């Protein structure tokens, strides 16, 4: 499925959403991690998901491309119900880029090889086309000068930027970020957030699980606060982060501020 170039502003409310999650539940044995999540993300929208550890944020994100199988509920990506047993999930996944806490680069491959292997095996691109795309996205994240390096010779921030470039090389329609800066030393966080800000400015549809409140405030179109597997509060960043209505949200933000 091919989509038009994402708009510079989030899609209109009457346009079908890029991601539509309805009544989503997820349990691991007797532990209920998600308890009835309903959320829609419009094309071109940046949604930041915040909340305490164990609130279900990462599990929610992993359900969006079925890295975790929902216990019940419905997830529709670009009009395709991926919870339908007949769904060709691998086809849908090619449109969803995901960046994890850990960089997950192949240590025995150069940066260039890390970026071309999935393009060639999954998308069927030629070696020349895959390398051209790799160079394009490495330029985009400021890593073209490291194209022949191996992951062990890169800083954590550089590795994460390569991981973002690897996801972008697949030409995704949307990007999922699961605490992409949490494994980085503080001085390296800014370079990764800078790349994410650029993607948001370009109109990339993004769901971002993050503990970076300043990023959420200045980059997100909407902030979602989760606790105990539920969405407690959501809205524009200034409302949720500066004037939270729910007492649970207030307590969490006070705790973050006092760290």
mmCIF file of C-alpha atoms in Angstrom, residues 2-259:
data_model
loop_
_atom_site.group_PDB
_atom_site.id
_atom_site.type_symbol
_atom_site.label_atom_id
_atom_site.label_comp_id
_atom_site.label_asym_id
_atom_site.label_seq_id
_atom_site.Cartn_x
_atom_site.Cartn_y
_atom_site.Cartn_z
ATOM 1 C CA UNK A 2 1.427 3.377 -1.003
ATOM 2 C CA UNK A 3 0.473 6.530 0.800
ATOM 3 C CA UNK A 4 0.774 10.117 -0.334
ATOM 4 C CA UNK A 5 3.576 12.210 1.110
ATOM 5 C CA UNK A 6 2.671 12.855 4.767
ATOM 6 C CA UNK A 7 1.232 16.334 5.356
ATOM 7 C CA UNK A 8 3.236 18.945 7.245
ATOM 8 C CA UNK A 9 0.300 19.168 9.665
ATOM 9 C CA UNK A 10 -1.548 16.203 11.206
ATOM 10 C CA UNK A 11 -4.378 14.814 9.118
ATOM 11 C CA UNK A 12 -7.888 16.136 9.545
ATOM 12 C CA UNK A 13 -10.184 14.552 12.097
ATOM 13 C CA UNK A 14 -12.447 13.117 9.369
ATOM 14 C CA UNK A 15 -9.515 11.338 7.690
ATOM 15 C CA UNK A 16 -9.061 7.691 8.734
ATOM 16 C CA UNK A 17 -6.224 7.444 11.274
ATOM 17 C CA UNK A 18 -2.826 5.944 10.566
ATOM 18 C CA UNK A 19 -3.099 3.872 13.752
ATOM 19 C CA UNK A 20 -6.428 2.977 15.352
ATOM 20 C CA UNK A 21 -6.388 0.975 18.602
ATOM 21 C CA UNK A 22 -9.712 -0.146 20.030
ATOM 22 C CA UNK A 23 -10.377 -1.760 23.431
ATOM 23 C CA UNK A 24 -6.909 -3.309 23.596
ATOM 24 C CA UNK A 25 -6.107 -5.785 26.371
ATOM 25 C CA UNK A 26 -2.869 -7.623 26.958
ATOM 26 C CA UNK A 27 -2.079 -10.064 29.754
ATOM 27 C CA UNK A 28 0.990 -12.107 30.555
ATOM 28 C CA UNK A 29 -0.470 -15.021 32.473
ATOM 29 C CA UNK A 30 -2.419 -13.529 35.372
ATOM 30 C CA UNK A 31 -0.776 -10.121 34.975
ATOM 31 C CA UNK A 32 -2.938 -7.658 33.048
ATOM 32 C CA UNK A 33 -0.601 -5.125 31.416
ATOM 33 C CA UNK A 34 -3.060 -3.316 29.131
ATOM 34 C CA UNK A 35 -6.646 -2.858 30.256
ATOM 35 C CA UNK A 36 -8.845 -1.435 27.523
ATOM 36 C CA UNK A 37 -6.698 0.999 25.535
ATOM 37 C CA UNK A 38 -8.417 3.211 22.954
ATOM 38 C CA UNK A 39 -6.256 5.575 20.934
ATOM 39 C CA UNK A 40 -6.003 6.810 17.357
ATOM 40 C CA UNK A 41 -3.002 8.481 15.755
ATOM 41 C CA UNK A 42 -3.557 10.645 12.694
ATOM 42 C CA UNK A 43 -1.204 10.802 9.716
ATOM 43 C CA UNK A 44 1.558 13.297 10.456
ATOM 44 C CA UNK A 45 0.780 13.382 14.176
ATOM 45 C CA UNK A 46 3.372 12.962 16.932
ATOM 46 C CA UNK A 47 1.961 11.258 20.022
ATOM 47 C CA UNK A 48 4.202 10.968 23.084
ATOM 48 C CA UNK A 49 3.276 8.312 25.638
ATOM 49 C CA UNK A 50 4.509 8.951 29.182
ATOM 50 C CA UNK A 51 3.979 7.271 32.530
ATOM 51 C CA UNK A 52 5.682 5.345 35.325
ATOM 52 C CA UNK A 53 7.621 2.139 34.785
ATOM 53 C CA UNK A 54 5.292 -0.831 34.461
ATOM 54 C CA UNK A 55 2.379 1.230 33.150
ATOM 55 C CA UNK A 56 2.208 -0.699 29.862
ATOM 56 C CA UNK A 57 3.745 1.918 27.562
ATOM 57 C CA UNK A 58 6.271 -0.331 25.831
ATOM 58 C CA UNK A 59 3.807 -3.198 25.608
ATOM 59 C CA UNK A 60 1.341 -0.882 23.877
ATOM 60 C CA UNK A 61 3.963 0.123 21.335
ATOM 61 C CA UNK A 62 5.004 -3.492 20.728
ATOM 62 C CA UNK A 63 1.378 -4.433 20.087
ATOM 63 C CA UNK A 64 1.165 -1.872 17.274
ATOM 64 C CA UNK A 65 3.263 -4.108 15.010
ATOM 65 C CA UNK A 66 2.373 -7.382 16.759
ATOM 66 C CA UNK A 67 5.722 -7.917 18.409
ATOM 67 C CA UNK A 68 3.349 -8.663 21.270
ATOM 68 C CA UNK A 69 0.098 -10.469 20.478
ATOM 69 C CA UNK A 70 -2.898 -8.696 22.049
ATOM 70 C CA UNK A 71 -5.107 -10.745 24.340
ATOM 71 C CA UNK A 72 -8.138 -8.996 22.850
ATOM 72 C CA UNK A 73 -9.054 -5.824 21.034
ATOM 73 C CA UNK A 74 -8.420 -4.446 17.577
ATOM 74 C CA UNK A 75 -5.474 -2.644 15.963
ATOM 75 C CA UNK A 76 -5.922 -1.113 12.511
ATOM 76 C CA UNK A 77 -2.902 0.189 10.620
ATOM 77 C CA UNK A 78 -3.647 2.263 7.515
ATOM 78 C CA UNK A 79 -7.038 0.582 7.238
ATOM 79 C CA UNK A 80 -5.692 -2.965 7.719
ATOM 80 C CA UNK A 81 -6.839 -4.877 10.808
ATOM 81 C CA UNK A 82 -3.599 -6.506 11.933
ATOM 82 C CA UNK A 83 -5.398 -8.488 14.636
ATOM 83 C CA UNK A 84 -7.275 -10.357 11.894
ATOM 84 C CA UNK A 85 -5.716 -13.853 11.675
ATOM 85 C CA UNK A 86 -5.687 -13.546 7.881
ATOM 86 C CA UNK A 87 -3.640 -10.325 7.941
ATOM 87 C CA UNK A 88 -0.260 -10.471 6.180
ATOM 88 C CA UNK A 89 1.550 -8.842 9.085
ATOM 89 C CA UNK A 90 4.967 -8.853 7.411
ATOM 90 C CA UNK A 91 3.571 -6.643 4.625
ATOM 91 C CA UNK A 92 2.208 -4.172 7.179
ATOM 92 C CA UNK A 93 5.447 -4.173 9.167
ATOM 93 C CA UNK A 94 7.359 -2.827 6.171
ATOM 94 C CA UNK A 95 5.456 0.444 6.707
ATOM 95 C CA UNK A 96 6.254 0.642 10.441
ATOM 96 C CA UNK A 97 9.759 1.639 11.511
ATOM 97 C CA UNK A 98 10.660 0.829 15.114
ATOM 98 C CA UNK A 99 13.544 2.046 17.245
ATOM 99 C CA UNK A 100 14.222 0.321 20.563
ATOM 100 C CA UNK A 101 16.065 1.210 23.763
ATOM 101 C CA UNK A 102 18.912 -1.052 22.670
ATOM 102 C CA UNK A 103 20.313 -0.374 19.227
ATOM 103 C CA UNK A 104 20.192 -3.983 17.952
ATOM 104 C CA UNK A 105 22.785 -3.371 15.247
ATOM 105 C CA UNK A 106 24.613 -6.362 13.792
ATOM 106 C CA UNK A 107 28.079 -6.056 15.400
ATOM 107 C CA UNK A 108 29.844 -7.989 12.625
ATOM 108 C CA UNK A 109 28.492 -5.727 9.866
ATOM 109 C CA UNK A 110 29.541 -2.218 8.879
ATOM 110 C CA UNK A 111 27.084 0.663 9.122
ATOM 111 C CA UNK A 112 26.445 0.382 5.389
ATOM 112 C CA UNK A 113 25.771 -3.356 5.600
ATOM 113 C CA UNK A 114 23.486 -2.857 8.611
ATOM 114 C CA UNK A 115 21.384 -0.489 6.497
ATOM 115 C CA UNK A 116 21.269 -2.540 3.303
ATOM 116 C CA UNK A 117 20.616 -6.086 4.513
ATOM 117 C CA UNK A 118 16.880 -5.673 5.231
ATOM 118 C CA UNK A 119 16.346 -3.531 2.140
ATOM 119 C CA UNK A 120 17.692 -6.311 -0.044
ATOM 120 C CA UNK A 121 16.136 -9.281 1.764
ATOM 121 C CA UNK A 122 12.719 -7.782 2.612
ATOM 122 C CA UNK A 123 12.140 -5.143 -0.066
ATOM 123 C CA UNK A 124 14.087 -6.886 -2.817
ATOM 124 C CA UNK A 125 16.153 -3.835 -3.695
ATOM 125 C CA UNK A 126 19.282 -4.179 -5.765
ATOM 126 C CA UNK A 127 22.659 -3.667 -4.103
ATOM 127 C CA UNK A 128 23.061 -0.296 -5.826
ATOM 128 C CA UNK A 129 19.588 0.946 -4.874
ATOM 129 C CA UNK A 130 19.965 -0.224 -1.282
ATOM 130 C CA UNK A 131 23.336 1.500 -0.937
ATOM 131 C CA UNK A 132 21.947 4.719 -2.447
ATOM 132 C CA UNK A 133 19.089 4.710 0.045
ATOM 133 C CA UNK A 134 21.520 3.975 2.892
ATOM 134 C CA UNK A 135 23.635 6.983 1.960
ATOM 135 C CA UNK A 136 20.539 9.177 1.718
ATOM 136 C CA UNK A 137 19.265 8.331 5.203
ATOM 137 C CA UNK A 138 22.737 8.446 6.783
ATOM 138 C CA UNK A 139 23.034 12.004 5.462
ATOM 139 C CA UNK A 140 19.641 12.716 6.983
ATOM 140 C CA UNK A 141 20.752 11.642 10.481
ATOM 141 C CA UNK A 142 24.234 13.126 10.222
ATOM 142 C CA UNK A 143 26.109 9.816 10.059
ATOM 143 C CA UNK A 144 27.366 9.599 6.479
ATOM 144 C CA UNK A 145 30.975 9.945 7.653
ATOM 145 C CA UNK A 146 30.603 6.686 9.629
ATOM 146 C CA UNK A 147 29.312 4.599 6.732
ATOM 147 C CA UNK A 148 32.258 2.161 6.787
ATOM 148 C CA UNK A 149 32.608 1.933 10.579
ATOM 149 C CA UNK A 150 31.485 -0.993 12.746
ATOM 150 C CA UNK A 151 29.072 -0.519 15.671
ATOM 151 C CA UNK A 152 31.725 -1.112 18.340
ATOM 152 C CA UNK A 153 33.591 1.972 17.130
ATOM 153 C CA UNK A 154 30.535 4.230 17.522
ATOM 154 C CA UNK A 155 29.210 6.006 20.595
ATOM 155 C CA UNK A 156 25.782 5.075 21.923
ATOM 156 C CA UNK A 157 24.252 8.180 20.368
ATOM 157 C CA UNK A 158 25.841 7.384 17.023
ATOM 158 C CA UNK A 159 24.615 3.790 17.166
ATOM 159 C CA UNK A 160 21.087 4.958 17.886
ATOM 160 C CA UNK A 161 21.196 7.391 14.972
ATOM 161 C CA UNK A 162 22.299 4.502 12.755
ATOM 162 C CA UNK A 163 19.386 2.455 14.123
ATOM 163 C CA UNK A 164 17.016 5.288 13.178
ATOM 164 C CA UNK A 165 18.602 5.462 9.717
ATOM 165 C CA UNK A 166 18.153 1.700 9.317
ATOM 166 C CA UNK A 167 14.432 2.069 10.040
ATOM 167 C CA UNK A 168 14.141 5.027 7.645
ATOM 168 C CA UNK A 169 15.891 3.080 4.888
ATOM 169 C CA UNK A 170 12.780 0.893 4.646
ATOM 170 C CA UNK A 171 10.666 3.956 3.714
ATOM 171 C CA UNK A 172 8.182 3.555 6.579
ATOM 172 C CA UNK A 173 4.961 5.551 6.780
ATOM 173 C CA UNK A 174 5.265 5.794 10.549
ATOM 174 C CA UNK A 175 7.885 5.434 13.271
ATOM 175 C CA UNK A 176 7.628 3.917 16.739
ATOM 176 C CA UNK A 177 10.214 4.935 19.334
ATOM 177 C CA UNK A 178 10.425 2.893 22.541
ATOM 178 C CA UNK A 179 12.487 4.922 25.048
ATOM 179 C CA UNK A 180 15.051 5.548 22.320
ATOM 180 C CA UNK A 181 17.278 7.647 24.601
ATOM 181 C CA UNK A 182 17.026 5.741 27.886
ATOM 182 C CA UNK A 183 20.183 3.662 27.298
ATOM 183 C CA UNK A 184 22.297 6.702 26.423
ATOM 184 C CA UNK A 185 24.633 8.770 28.547
ATOM 185 C CA UNK A 186 23.033 12.175 29.251
ATOM 186 C CA UNK A 187 25.417 14.064 26.969
ATOM 187 C CA UNK A 188 24.410 11.853 24.011
ATOM 188 C CA UNK A 189 20.646 12.186 24.395
ATOM 189 C CA UNK A 190 20.437 15.502 22.559
ATOM 190 C CA UNK A 191 21.815 14.212 19.264
ATOM 191 C CA UNK A 192 19.154 11.484 19.060
ATOM 192 C CA UNK A 193 16.335 13.814 20.105
ATOM 193 C CA UNK A 194 17.532 16.216 17.404
ATOM 194 C CA UNK A 195 17.000 13.564 14.732
ATOM 195 C CA UNK A 196 13.558 12.787 16.139
ATOM 196 C CA UNK A 197 12.655 16.490 16.123
ATOM 197 C CA UNK A 198 13.666 16.691 12.464
ATOM 198 C CA UNK A 199 11.474 13.716 11.580
ATOM 199 C CA UNK A 200 8.528 15.307 13.373
ATOM 200 C CA UNK A 201 9.105 18.583 11.506
ATOM 201 C CA UNK A 202 9.083 16.658 8.210
ATOM 202 C CA UNK A 203 5.612 15.294 9.009
ATOM 203 C CA UNK A 204 6.493 11.727 10.005
ATOM 204 C CA UNK A 205 3.716 9.945 11.901
ATOM 205 C CA UNK A 206 5.255 9.002 15.258
ATOM 206 C CA UNK A 207 4.358 7.219 18.483
ATOM 207 C CA UNK A 208 7.048 7.920 21.054
ATOM 208 C CA UNK A 209 7.340 6.287 24.463
ATOM 209 C CA UNK A 210 9.616 8.653 26.348
ATOM 210 C CA UNK A 211 10.659 10.042 29.702
ATOM 211 C CA UNK A 212 11.972 13.220 28.060
ATOM 212 C CA UNK A 213 9.288 15.695 29.165
ATOM 213 C CA UNK A 214 10.802 18.689 27.374
ATOM 214 C CA UNK A 215 10.808 16.764 24.107
ATOM 215 C CA UNK A 216 7.182 15.774 24.668
ATOM 216 C CA UNK A 217 6.184 19.332 25.454
ATOM 217 C CA UNK A 218 7.842 20.937 22.436
ATOM 218 C CA UNK A 219 7.518 18.247 19.756
ATOM 219 C CA UNK A 220 4.335 16.256 20.474
ATOM 220 C CA UNK A 221 0.956 17.159 19.048
ATOM 221 C CA UNK A 222 -0.582 15.120 21.854
ATOM 222 C CA UNK A 223 0.633 13.629 25.114
ATOM 223 C CA UNK A 224 -0.869 10.433 26.547
ATOM 224 C CA UNK A 225 -0.305 9.605 30.219
ATOM 225 C CA UNK A 226 -0.606 5.931 31.129
ATOM 226 C CA UNK A 227 -0.733 4.230 34.518
ATOM 227 C CA UNK A 228 -1.682 0.678 35.485
ATOM 228 C CA UNK A 229 -2.325 -0.332 31.889
ATOM 229 C CA UNK A 230 -4.829 2.431 31.224
ATOM 230 C CA UNK A 231 -4.856 5.852 29.596
ATOM 231 C CA UNK A 232 -5.430 8.210 32.500
ATOM 232 C CA UNK A 233 -5.196 11.514 30.663
ATOM 233 C CA UNK A 234 -4.429 12.793 27.178
ATOM 234 C CA UNK A 235 -4.425 16.101 25.368
ATOM 235 C CA UNK A 236 -2.208 18.898 24.052
ATOM 236 C CA UNK A 237 1.250 18.923 25.672
ATOM 237 C CA UNK A 238 0.789 22.153 27.625
ATOM 238 C CA UNK A 239 -2.487 20.911 29.100
ATOM 239 C CA UNK A 240 -1.221 17.508 30.184
ATOM 240 C CA UNK A 241 2.282 18.549 31.240
ATOM 241 C CA UNK A 242 1.642 22.007 32.681
ATOM 242 C CA UNK A 243 -2.000 21.842 33.787
ATOM 243 C CA UNK A 244 -2.789 18.152 34.374
ATOM 244 C CA UNK A 245 -6.359 17.546 35.460
ATOM 245 C CA UNK A 246 -5.885 14.077 36.925
ATOM 246 C CA UNK A 247 -4.313 13.638 40.353
ATOM 247 C CA UNK A 248 -2.369 10.582 39.166
ATOM 248 C CA UNK A 249 -0.801 12.628 36.365
ATOM 249 C CA UNK A 250 0.020 15.423 38.804
ATOM 250 C CA UNK A 251 1.820 13.026 41.155
ATOM 251 C CA UNK A 252 3.842 11.500 38.327
ATOM 252 C CA UNK A 253 4.965 14.875 36.963
ATOM 253 C CA UNK A 254 5.925 16.081 40.442
ATOM 254 C CA UNK A 255 7.993 12.944 40.917
ATOM 255 C CA UNK A 256 9.745 13.481 37.563
ATOM 256 C CA UNK A 257 10.425 17.133 38.396
ATOM 257 C CA UNK A 258 11.955 16.241 41.760
ATOM 258 C CA UNK A 259 14.373 13.635 40.378
#
